[in-house]
Coordinates of C-alpha atoms in Angstrom, one line a residue:
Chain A
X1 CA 51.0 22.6 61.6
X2 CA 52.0 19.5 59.6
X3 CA 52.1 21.2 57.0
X4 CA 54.9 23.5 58.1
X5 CA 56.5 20.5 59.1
X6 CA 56.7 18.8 56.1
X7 CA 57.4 22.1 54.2
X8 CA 54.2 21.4 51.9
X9 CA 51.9 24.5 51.5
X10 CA 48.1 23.9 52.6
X11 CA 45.9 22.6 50.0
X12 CA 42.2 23.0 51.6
X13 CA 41.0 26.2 53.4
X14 CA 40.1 26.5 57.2
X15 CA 37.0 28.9 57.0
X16 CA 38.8 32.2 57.3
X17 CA 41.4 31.2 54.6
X18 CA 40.0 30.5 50.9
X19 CA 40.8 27.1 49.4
X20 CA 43.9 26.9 47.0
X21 CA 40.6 26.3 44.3
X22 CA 38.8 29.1 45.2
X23 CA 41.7 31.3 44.7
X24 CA 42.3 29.6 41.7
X25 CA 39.2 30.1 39.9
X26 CA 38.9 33.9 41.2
X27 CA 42.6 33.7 39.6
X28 CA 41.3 33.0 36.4
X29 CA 39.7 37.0 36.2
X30 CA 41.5 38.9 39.0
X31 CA 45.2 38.7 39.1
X32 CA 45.3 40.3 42.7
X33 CA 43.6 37.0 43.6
X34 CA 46.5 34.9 42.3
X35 CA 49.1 37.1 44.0
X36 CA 47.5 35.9 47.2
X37 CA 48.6 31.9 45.3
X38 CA 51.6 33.2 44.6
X39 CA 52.1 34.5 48.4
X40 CA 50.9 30.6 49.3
X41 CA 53.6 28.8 47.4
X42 CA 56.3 31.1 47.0
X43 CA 58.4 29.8 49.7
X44 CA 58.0 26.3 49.3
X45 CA 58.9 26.1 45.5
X46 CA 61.9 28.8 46.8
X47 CA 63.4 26.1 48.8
X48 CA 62.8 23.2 45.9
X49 CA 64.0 25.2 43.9
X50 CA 67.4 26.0 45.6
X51 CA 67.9 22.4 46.8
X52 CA 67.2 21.6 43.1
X53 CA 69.3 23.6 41.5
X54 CA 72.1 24.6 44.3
X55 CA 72.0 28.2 43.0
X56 CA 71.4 31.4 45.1
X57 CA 68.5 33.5 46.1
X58 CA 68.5 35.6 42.6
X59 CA 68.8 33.2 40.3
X60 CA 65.6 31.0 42.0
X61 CA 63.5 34.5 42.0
X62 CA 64.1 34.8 38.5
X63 CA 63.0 31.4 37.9
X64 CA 60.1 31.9 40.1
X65 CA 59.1 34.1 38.7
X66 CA 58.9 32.6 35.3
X67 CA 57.4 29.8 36.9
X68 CA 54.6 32.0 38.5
X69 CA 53.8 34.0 34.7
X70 CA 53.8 29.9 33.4
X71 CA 51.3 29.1 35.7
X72 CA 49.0 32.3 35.5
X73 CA 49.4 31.9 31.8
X74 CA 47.6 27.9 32.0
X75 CA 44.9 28.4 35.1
X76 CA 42.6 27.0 32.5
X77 CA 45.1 24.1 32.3
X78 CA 44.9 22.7 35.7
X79 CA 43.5 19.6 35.9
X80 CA 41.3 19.1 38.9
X81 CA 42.3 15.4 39.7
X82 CA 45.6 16.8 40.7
X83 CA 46.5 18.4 44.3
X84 CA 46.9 22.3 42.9
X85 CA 50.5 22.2 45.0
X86 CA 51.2 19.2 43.1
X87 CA 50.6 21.1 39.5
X88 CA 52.5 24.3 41.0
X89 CA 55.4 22.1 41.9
X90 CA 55.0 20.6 37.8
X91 CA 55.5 23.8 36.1
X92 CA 58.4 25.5 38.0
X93 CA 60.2 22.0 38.3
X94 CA 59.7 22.0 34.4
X95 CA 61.1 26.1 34.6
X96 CA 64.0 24.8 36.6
X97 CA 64.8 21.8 34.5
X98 CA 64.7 23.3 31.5
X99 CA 67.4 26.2 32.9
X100 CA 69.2 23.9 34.4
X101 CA 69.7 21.6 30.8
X102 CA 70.2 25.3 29.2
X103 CA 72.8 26.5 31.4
X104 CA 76.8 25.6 32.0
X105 CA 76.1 27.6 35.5
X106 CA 77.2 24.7 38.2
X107 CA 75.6 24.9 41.5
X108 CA 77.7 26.8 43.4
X109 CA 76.5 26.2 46.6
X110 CA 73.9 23.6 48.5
X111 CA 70.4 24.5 50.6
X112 CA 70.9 21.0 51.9
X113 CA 70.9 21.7 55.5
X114 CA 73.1 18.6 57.7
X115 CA 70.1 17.4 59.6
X116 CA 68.4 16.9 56.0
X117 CA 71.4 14.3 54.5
X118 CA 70.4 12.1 56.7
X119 CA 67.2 11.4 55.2
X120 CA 69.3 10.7 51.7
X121 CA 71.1 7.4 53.5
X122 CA 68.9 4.3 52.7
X123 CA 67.3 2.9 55.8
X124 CA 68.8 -0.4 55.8
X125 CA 72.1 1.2 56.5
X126 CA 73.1 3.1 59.9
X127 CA 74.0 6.0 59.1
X128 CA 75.9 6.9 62.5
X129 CA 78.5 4.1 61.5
X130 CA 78.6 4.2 57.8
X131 CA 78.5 8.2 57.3
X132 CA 77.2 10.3 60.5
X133 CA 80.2 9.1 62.5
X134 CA 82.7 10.1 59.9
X135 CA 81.4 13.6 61.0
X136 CA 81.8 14.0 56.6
X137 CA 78.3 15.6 55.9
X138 CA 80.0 18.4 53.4
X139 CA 81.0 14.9 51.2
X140 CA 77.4 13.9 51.3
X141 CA 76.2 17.2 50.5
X142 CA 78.2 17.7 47.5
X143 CA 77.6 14.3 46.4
X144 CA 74.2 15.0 46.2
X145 CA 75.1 17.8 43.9
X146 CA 76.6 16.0 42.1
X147 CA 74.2 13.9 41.5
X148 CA 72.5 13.9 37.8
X149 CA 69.5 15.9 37.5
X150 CA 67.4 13.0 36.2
X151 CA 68.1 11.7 40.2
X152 CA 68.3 14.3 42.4
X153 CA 65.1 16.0 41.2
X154 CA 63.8 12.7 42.5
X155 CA 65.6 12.1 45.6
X156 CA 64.9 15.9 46.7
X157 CA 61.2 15.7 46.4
X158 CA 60.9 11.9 47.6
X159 CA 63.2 12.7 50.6
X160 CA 63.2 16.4 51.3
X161 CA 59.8 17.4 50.2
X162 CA 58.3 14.5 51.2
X163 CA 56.0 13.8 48.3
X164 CA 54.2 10.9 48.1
X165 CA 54.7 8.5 45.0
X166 CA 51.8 9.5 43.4
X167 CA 52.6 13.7 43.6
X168 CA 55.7 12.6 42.5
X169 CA 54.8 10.8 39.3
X170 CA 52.6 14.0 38.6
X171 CA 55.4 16.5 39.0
X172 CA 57.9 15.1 36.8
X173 CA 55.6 13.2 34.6
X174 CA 56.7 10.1 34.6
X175 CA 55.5 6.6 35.2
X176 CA 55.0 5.2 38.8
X177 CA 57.3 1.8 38.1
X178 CA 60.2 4.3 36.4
X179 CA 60.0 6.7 39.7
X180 CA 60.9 3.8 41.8
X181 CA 63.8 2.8 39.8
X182 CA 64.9 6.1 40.0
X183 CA 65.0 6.4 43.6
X184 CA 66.7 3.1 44.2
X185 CA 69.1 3.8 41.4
X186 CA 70.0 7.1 42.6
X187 CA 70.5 6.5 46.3
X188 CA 72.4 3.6 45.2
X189 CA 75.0 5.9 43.3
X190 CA 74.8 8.2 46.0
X191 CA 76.3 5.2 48.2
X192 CA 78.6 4.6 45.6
X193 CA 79.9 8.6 45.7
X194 CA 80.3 8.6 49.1
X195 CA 82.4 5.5 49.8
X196 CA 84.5 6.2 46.7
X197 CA 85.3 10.2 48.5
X198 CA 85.8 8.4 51.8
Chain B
X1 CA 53.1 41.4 49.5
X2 CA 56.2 39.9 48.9
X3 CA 58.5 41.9 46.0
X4 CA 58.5 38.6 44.0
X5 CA 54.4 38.5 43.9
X6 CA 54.6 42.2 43.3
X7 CA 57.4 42.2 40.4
X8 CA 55.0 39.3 39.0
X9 CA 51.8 41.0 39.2
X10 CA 53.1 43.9 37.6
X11 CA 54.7 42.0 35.2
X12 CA 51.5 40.8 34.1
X13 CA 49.9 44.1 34.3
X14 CA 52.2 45.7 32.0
X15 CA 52.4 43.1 29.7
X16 CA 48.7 42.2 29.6
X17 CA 49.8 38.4 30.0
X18 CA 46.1 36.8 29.4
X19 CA 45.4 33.1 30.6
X20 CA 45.1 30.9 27.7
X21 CA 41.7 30.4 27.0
X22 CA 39.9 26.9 27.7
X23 CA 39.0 26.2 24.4
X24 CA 42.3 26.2 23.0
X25 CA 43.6 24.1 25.8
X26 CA 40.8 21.6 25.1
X27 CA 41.4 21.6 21.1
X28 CA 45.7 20.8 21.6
X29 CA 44.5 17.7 24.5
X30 CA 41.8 16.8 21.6
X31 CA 44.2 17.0 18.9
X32 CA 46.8 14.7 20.7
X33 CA 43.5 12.1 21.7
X34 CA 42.8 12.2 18.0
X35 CA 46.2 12.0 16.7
X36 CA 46.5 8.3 18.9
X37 CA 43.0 7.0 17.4
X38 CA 44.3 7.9 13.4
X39 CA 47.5 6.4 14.4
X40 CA 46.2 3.3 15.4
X41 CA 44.0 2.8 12.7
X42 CA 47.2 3.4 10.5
X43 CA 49.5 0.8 12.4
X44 CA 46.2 -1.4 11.8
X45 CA 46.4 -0.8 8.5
X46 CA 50.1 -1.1 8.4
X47 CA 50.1 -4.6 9.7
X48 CA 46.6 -5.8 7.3
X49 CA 49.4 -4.5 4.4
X50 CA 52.2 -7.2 6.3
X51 CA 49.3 -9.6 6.7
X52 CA 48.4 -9.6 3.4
X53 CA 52.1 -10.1 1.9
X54 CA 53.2 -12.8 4.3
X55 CA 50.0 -14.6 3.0
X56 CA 50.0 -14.3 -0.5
X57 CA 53.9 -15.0 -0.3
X58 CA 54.7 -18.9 -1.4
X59 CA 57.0 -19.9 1.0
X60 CA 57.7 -23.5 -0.2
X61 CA 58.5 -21.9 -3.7
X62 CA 61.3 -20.6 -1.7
X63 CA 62.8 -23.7 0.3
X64 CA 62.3 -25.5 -3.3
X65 CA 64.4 -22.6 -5.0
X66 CA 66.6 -23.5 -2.4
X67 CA 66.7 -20.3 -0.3
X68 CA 68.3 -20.6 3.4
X69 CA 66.2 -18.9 6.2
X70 CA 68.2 -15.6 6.0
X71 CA 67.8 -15.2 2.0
X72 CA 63.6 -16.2 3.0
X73 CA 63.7 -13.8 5.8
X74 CA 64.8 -11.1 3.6
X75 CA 62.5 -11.7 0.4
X76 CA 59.8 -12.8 2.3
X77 CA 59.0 -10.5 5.3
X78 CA 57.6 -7.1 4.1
X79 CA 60.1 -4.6 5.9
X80 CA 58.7 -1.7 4.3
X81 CA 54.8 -2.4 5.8
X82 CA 56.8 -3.4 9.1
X83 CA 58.8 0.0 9.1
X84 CA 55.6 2.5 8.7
X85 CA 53.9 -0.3 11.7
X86 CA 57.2 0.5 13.6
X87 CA 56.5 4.6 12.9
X88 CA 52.5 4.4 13.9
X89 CA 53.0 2.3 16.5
X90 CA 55.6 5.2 18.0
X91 CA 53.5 8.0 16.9
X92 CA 50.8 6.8 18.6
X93 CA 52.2 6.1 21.8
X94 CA 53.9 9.7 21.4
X95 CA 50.8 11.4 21.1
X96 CA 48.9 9.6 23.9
X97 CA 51.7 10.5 26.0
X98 CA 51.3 14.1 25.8
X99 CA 47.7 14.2 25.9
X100 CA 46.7 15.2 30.2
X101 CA 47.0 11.9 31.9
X102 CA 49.1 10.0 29.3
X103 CA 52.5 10.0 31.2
X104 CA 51.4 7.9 34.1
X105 CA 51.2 5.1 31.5
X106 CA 54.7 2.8 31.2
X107 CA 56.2 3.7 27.4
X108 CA 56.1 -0.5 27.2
X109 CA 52.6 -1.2 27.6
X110 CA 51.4 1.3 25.6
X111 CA 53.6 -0.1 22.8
X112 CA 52.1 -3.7 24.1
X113 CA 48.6 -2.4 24.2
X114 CA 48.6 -0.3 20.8
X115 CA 50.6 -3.6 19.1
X116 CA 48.2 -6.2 20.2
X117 CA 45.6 -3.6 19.2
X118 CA 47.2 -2.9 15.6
X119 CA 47.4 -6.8 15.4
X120 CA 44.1 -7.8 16.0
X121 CA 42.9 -4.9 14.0
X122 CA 45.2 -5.5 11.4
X123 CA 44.2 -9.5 11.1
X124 CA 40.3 -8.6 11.1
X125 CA 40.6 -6.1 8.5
X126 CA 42.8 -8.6 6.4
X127 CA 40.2 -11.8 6.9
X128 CA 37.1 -9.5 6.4
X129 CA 35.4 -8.0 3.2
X130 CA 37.4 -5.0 4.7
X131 CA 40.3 -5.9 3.0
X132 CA 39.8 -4.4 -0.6
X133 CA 38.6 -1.1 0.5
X134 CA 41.6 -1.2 2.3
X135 CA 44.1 -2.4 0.2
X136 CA 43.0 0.6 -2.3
X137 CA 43.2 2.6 0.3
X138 CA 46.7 2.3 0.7
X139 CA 47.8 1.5 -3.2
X140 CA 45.9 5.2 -3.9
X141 CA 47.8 6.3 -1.2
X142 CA 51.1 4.8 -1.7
X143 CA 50.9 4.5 -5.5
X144 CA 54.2 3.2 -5.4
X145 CA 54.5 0.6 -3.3
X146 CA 54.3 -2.0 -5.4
X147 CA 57.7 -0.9 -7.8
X148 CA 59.8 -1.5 -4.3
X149 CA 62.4 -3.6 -4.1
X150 CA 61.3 -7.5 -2.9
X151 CA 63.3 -7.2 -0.4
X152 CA 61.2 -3.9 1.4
X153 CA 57.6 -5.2 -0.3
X154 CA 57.3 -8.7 -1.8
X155 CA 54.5 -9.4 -3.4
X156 CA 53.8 -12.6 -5.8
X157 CA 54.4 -10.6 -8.9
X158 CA 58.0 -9.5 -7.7
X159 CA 58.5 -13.4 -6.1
X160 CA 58.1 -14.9 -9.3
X161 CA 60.7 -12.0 -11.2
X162 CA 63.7 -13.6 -9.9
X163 CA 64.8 -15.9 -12.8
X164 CA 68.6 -15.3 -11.5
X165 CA 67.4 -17.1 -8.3
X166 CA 65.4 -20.1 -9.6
X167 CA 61.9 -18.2 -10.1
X168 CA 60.5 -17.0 -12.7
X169 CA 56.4 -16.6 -13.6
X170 CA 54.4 -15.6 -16.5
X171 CA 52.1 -15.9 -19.7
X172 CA 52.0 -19.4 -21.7
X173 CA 53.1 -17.6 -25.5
X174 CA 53.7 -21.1 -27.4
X175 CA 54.4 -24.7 -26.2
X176 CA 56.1 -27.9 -27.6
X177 CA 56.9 -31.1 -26.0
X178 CA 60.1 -30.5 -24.6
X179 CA 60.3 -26.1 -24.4
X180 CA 57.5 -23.4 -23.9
X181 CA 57.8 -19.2 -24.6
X182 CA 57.3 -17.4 -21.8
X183 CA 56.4 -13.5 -21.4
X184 CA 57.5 -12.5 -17.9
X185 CA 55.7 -9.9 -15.7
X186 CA 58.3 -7.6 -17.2
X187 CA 57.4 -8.4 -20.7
X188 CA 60.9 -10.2 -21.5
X189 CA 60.2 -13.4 -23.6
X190 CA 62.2 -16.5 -22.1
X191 CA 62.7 -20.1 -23.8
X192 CA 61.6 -22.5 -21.0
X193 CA 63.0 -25.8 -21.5
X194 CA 60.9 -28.4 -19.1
X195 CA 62.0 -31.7 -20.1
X196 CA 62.3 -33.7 -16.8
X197 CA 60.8 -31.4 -15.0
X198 CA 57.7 -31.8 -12.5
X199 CA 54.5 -30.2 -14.6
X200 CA 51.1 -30.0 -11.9
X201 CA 48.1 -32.2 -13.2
X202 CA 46.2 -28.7 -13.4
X203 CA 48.6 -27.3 -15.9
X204 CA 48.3 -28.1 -19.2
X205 CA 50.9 -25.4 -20.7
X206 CA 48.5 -24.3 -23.2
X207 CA 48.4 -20.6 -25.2
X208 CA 47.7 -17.9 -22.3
X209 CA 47.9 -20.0 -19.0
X210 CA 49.8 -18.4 -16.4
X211 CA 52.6 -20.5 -14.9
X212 CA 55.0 -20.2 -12.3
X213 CA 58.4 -21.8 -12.7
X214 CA 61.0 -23.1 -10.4
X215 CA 64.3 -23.6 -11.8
X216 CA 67.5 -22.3 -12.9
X217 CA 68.5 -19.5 -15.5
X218 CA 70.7 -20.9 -18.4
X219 CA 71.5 -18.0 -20.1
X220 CA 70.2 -14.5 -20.7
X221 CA 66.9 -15.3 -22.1
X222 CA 66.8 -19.3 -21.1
X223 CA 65.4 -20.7 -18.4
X224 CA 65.8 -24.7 -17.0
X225 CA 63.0 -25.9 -15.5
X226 CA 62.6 -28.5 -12.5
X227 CA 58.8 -27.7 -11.7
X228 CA 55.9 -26.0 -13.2
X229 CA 52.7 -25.3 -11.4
X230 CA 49.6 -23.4 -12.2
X231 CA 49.5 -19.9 -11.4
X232 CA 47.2 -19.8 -8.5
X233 CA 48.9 -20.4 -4.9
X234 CA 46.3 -17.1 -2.5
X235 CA 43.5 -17.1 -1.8
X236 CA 42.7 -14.1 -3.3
X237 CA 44.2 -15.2 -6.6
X238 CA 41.5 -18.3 -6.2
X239 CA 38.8 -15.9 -5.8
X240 CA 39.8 -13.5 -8.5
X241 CA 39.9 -16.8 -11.0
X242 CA 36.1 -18.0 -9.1
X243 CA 35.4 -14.4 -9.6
X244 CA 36.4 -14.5 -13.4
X245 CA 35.0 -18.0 -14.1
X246 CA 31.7 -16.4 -13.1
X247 CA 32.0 -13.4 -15.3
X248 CA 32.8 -15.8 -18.3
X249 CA 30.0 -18.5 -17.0
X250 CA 27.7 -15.1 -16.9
X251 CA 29.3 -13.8 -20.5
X252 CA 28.5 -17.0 -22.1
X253 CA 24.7 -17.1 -20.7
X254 CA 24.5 -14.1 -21.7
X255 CA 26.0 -14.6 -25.2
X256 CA 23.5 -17.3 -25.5
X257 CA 20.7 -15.6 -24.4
X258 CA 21.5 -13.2 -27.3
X259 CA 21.9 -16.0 -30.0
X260 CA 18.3 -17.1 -28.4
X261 CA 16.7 -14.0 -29.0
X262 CA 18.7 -13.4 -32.7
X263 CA 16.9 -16.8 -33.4
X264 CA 13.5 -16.1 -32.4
X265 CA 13.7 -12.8 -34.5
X266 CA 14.2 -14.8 -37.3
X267 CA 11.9 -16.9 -37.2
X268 CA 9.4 -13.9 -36.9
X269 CA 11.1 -12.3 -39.4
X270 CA 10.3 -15.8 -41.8
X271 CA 7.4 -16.3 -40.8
X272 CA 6.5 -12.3 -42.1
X273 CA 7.8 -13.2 -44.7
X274 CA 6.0 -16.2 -45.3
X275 CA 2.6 -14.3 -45.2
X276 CA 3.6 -11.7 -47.7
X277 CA 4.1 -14.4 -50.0
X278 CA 1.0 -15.9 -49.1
X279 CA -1.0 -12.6 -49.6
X280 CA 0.9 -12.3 -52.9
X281 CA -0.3 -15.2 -54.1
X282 CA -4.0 -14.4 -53.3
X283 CA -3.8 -11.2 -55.0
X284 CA -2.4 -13.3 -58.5
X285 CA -5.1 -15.8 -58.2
X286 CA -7.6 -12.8 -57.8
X287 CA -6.4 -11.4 -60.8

């Protein structure tokens, strides 16, 4: 159940259900067993993927599924100090990114839902006076859009994904100190965005 | 089954998509570990090299030639050893950044870490008996690091070649009272006039000394002289001189132990002698 509500996948098995592991090294000679990982994660990285990226339901499959062959393709690459959602979440951010540095496709539209901007606004400010009241959430959508990637892939899995630090400096590969810069530097020209639209 | 799991699966059916195998993961990680250690080792090596020049480098000879701290800067400091340092020291910290766990590290400390490292390294190896083996090493490998410009490697030899800046070194041809010949390290011959000038109480200007010469150039194969010391500033230059005072202390032992045994041979050989004559002499009186 908390889980589902934090949109992360299960990582350890109840009895009936095998163990993201389990599958994993079954995985490694049966690939019906990783369609059952696949089944496990694909909705999750969907929705990353479209808040990511801001493109529509065919272009994340196609990415998906790239992301899925990647990750069949290293099973013997997973290191075990790593949650196994956290090394999913590596390799089809790493598909995405590298599409989305390929491509002059814009994102043409945002999975951002209202409720979620919210969690975008930094908590020392109130966002019923500063944005909420304005009743402007399609400017704070788009201006996380239009964010650059090097921030929003950040501020989408700090904030909407709700990964900690740590997953965080294991998905994107990069150091726990530059992370954090990242974050305030990014919300900071998110601010910026919005008061310059309003 | 979702049609995205089942696309996939039969994507890798079709195209028999294998997982890589373990091993080869394990070599590429290994590869990168290994990659760091060499690189290391090579910035090490890199900054013994720097070590090395800064040391044997006379810096007064400079501030006496009248060099500002820029013109020192740039003769002095060996940018070329500095520049492959600069390229280890990135290499390494490239290569330990892609091996599993390398990214969690801060690009700056590993710089910090593998500098400090390559400096410690680098100081031992230059201070210990390390620092021959070494320094072939790297002349074998870079044969031509010593034909650089002075201002990408000095060394002493290319310090004392700049007679159009006040220094010039070289081999003691002839000497008067008031001029010497000189043969440079490039084999030019130069009139060195020294009257007035400063001689060191170990230099006594005579046939094959090596000197080194502050002053100014008069004209193309003239030199003015304001100092003259002997040609031995390093430490290394004092060893190789301790080194060949031994070989000539050992020659000349040697060289006498030879003349001793030439001598005792001769007397055997006279004293041989001697008693043929004797027997001779018995036989005649026999007769």
């Amino acid at each position: 159940m908390v889980a589902i509500l934090s949109h992360n996948p299960p990582e350890v098995d109840d009895s009936d259900t095998p163990s993201d592991q389990a599958l994993l090294l079954r995985a490694r000679q049966d690939p019906e067993a990783f369609g059952l990982l696949m089944e496990r994660y694909e909705q999750p990285l969907r929705r990353y993927l479209m808040r990511l990226t801001g493109w529509g339901s065919e272009e994340v499959s196609d990415i998906l599924q790239e992301a899925f062959i990647k990750v069949y393709r290293h099973l013997n690459d997973y290191d075990d100090n790593l949650k196994f959602s956290t090394w999913m979440y590596r390799i089809t951010h790493n598909q995405a990114i590298d599409i989305i540095r390929s491509s002059q496709t814009k994102p043409f539209l945002t999975q951002v839902s209202l409720e979620e901007v919210a969690n975008f606004i930094p908590t020392n400010k109130d966002p019923e006076s500063d944005f909420m009241q304005k009743d402007d959430f399609e400017k704070v959508r788009r201006a996380i859009l239009d964010l650059p990637v090097l921030y929003r892939e950040i501020l989408i899995l700090r904030f909407l994904e709700e990964k900690s630090y740590e997953e965080i400096v294991d998905i994107v590969k990069k150091p726990k100190g530059t992370i954090a810069t990242l974050i305030r530097r990014g919300r900071a020209m998110l601010l910026e965005k919005l008061n310059s639209n309003t | 089954m979702s049609a995205l799991t089942q696309k996939t699966l039969q994507e890798i059916t079709e195209k028999n998509i294998q997982p890589i195998s373990r091993w080869q993961i394990e070599t590429k990680n290994n590869v990168y570990w290994v990659g760091t250690l060499f690189l290391v080792v090579f910035s090490a090596l890199a900054t013994a090299v720097s070590f090395h020049a800064i040391f044997e480098i006379d810096w007064q000879a400079y501030q006496k030639a009248h060099f500002s701290w820029i013109e020192m800067l740039l003769s002095g400091v060996p940018i070329f050893s500095l520049l492959l340092l600069a390229s280890f020291l990135w290499g390494s910290v490239f290569f330990l950044q892609h091996t599993r766990r390398g990214y969690r590290y801060p690009i700056g400390v590993l710089f910090g870490v593998f500098f400090f490292s390559s400096v410690s390294l680098g100081y031992f190896i230059e201070e210990s008996p390390l620092n021959d083996p070494a320094e072939r090493f790297l002349l074998q490998s870079l044969p031509h690091i010593e034909k650089l410009p002075v201002s990408l490697f000095p060394t002493t030899k290319q310090q004392w070649s700049q007679p159009e800046r006040g220094l010039l070194g070289g081999v003691v041809l002839q000497s008067d009272e008031k001029s010497i010949e000189l043969l440079d390290s490039a084999q030019k011959t130069w009139t060195v006039e020294y009257t007035g000038a400063e001689v060191s109480d170990d230099t006594k200007l005579q046939i094959d000394d090596e000197v080194k010469i502050i002053g100014s150039q008069s004209d193309e194969d003239t030199f003015h002289a304001t100092e003259i010391q002997k040609w031995e500033n390093s430490h290394r230059q004092e060893e190789d001189s301790d080194e060949e005072h031994v070989e000539s202390k050992r020659s000349s032992e040697e060289s006498e132990d030879d003349s001793q045994e030439e001598d005792d041979h001769e007397e055997e050989q006279d004293e041989h002698e001697e008693d043929e004559q004797d027997d001779h002499e018995e036989d005649e009186t026999d007769s």
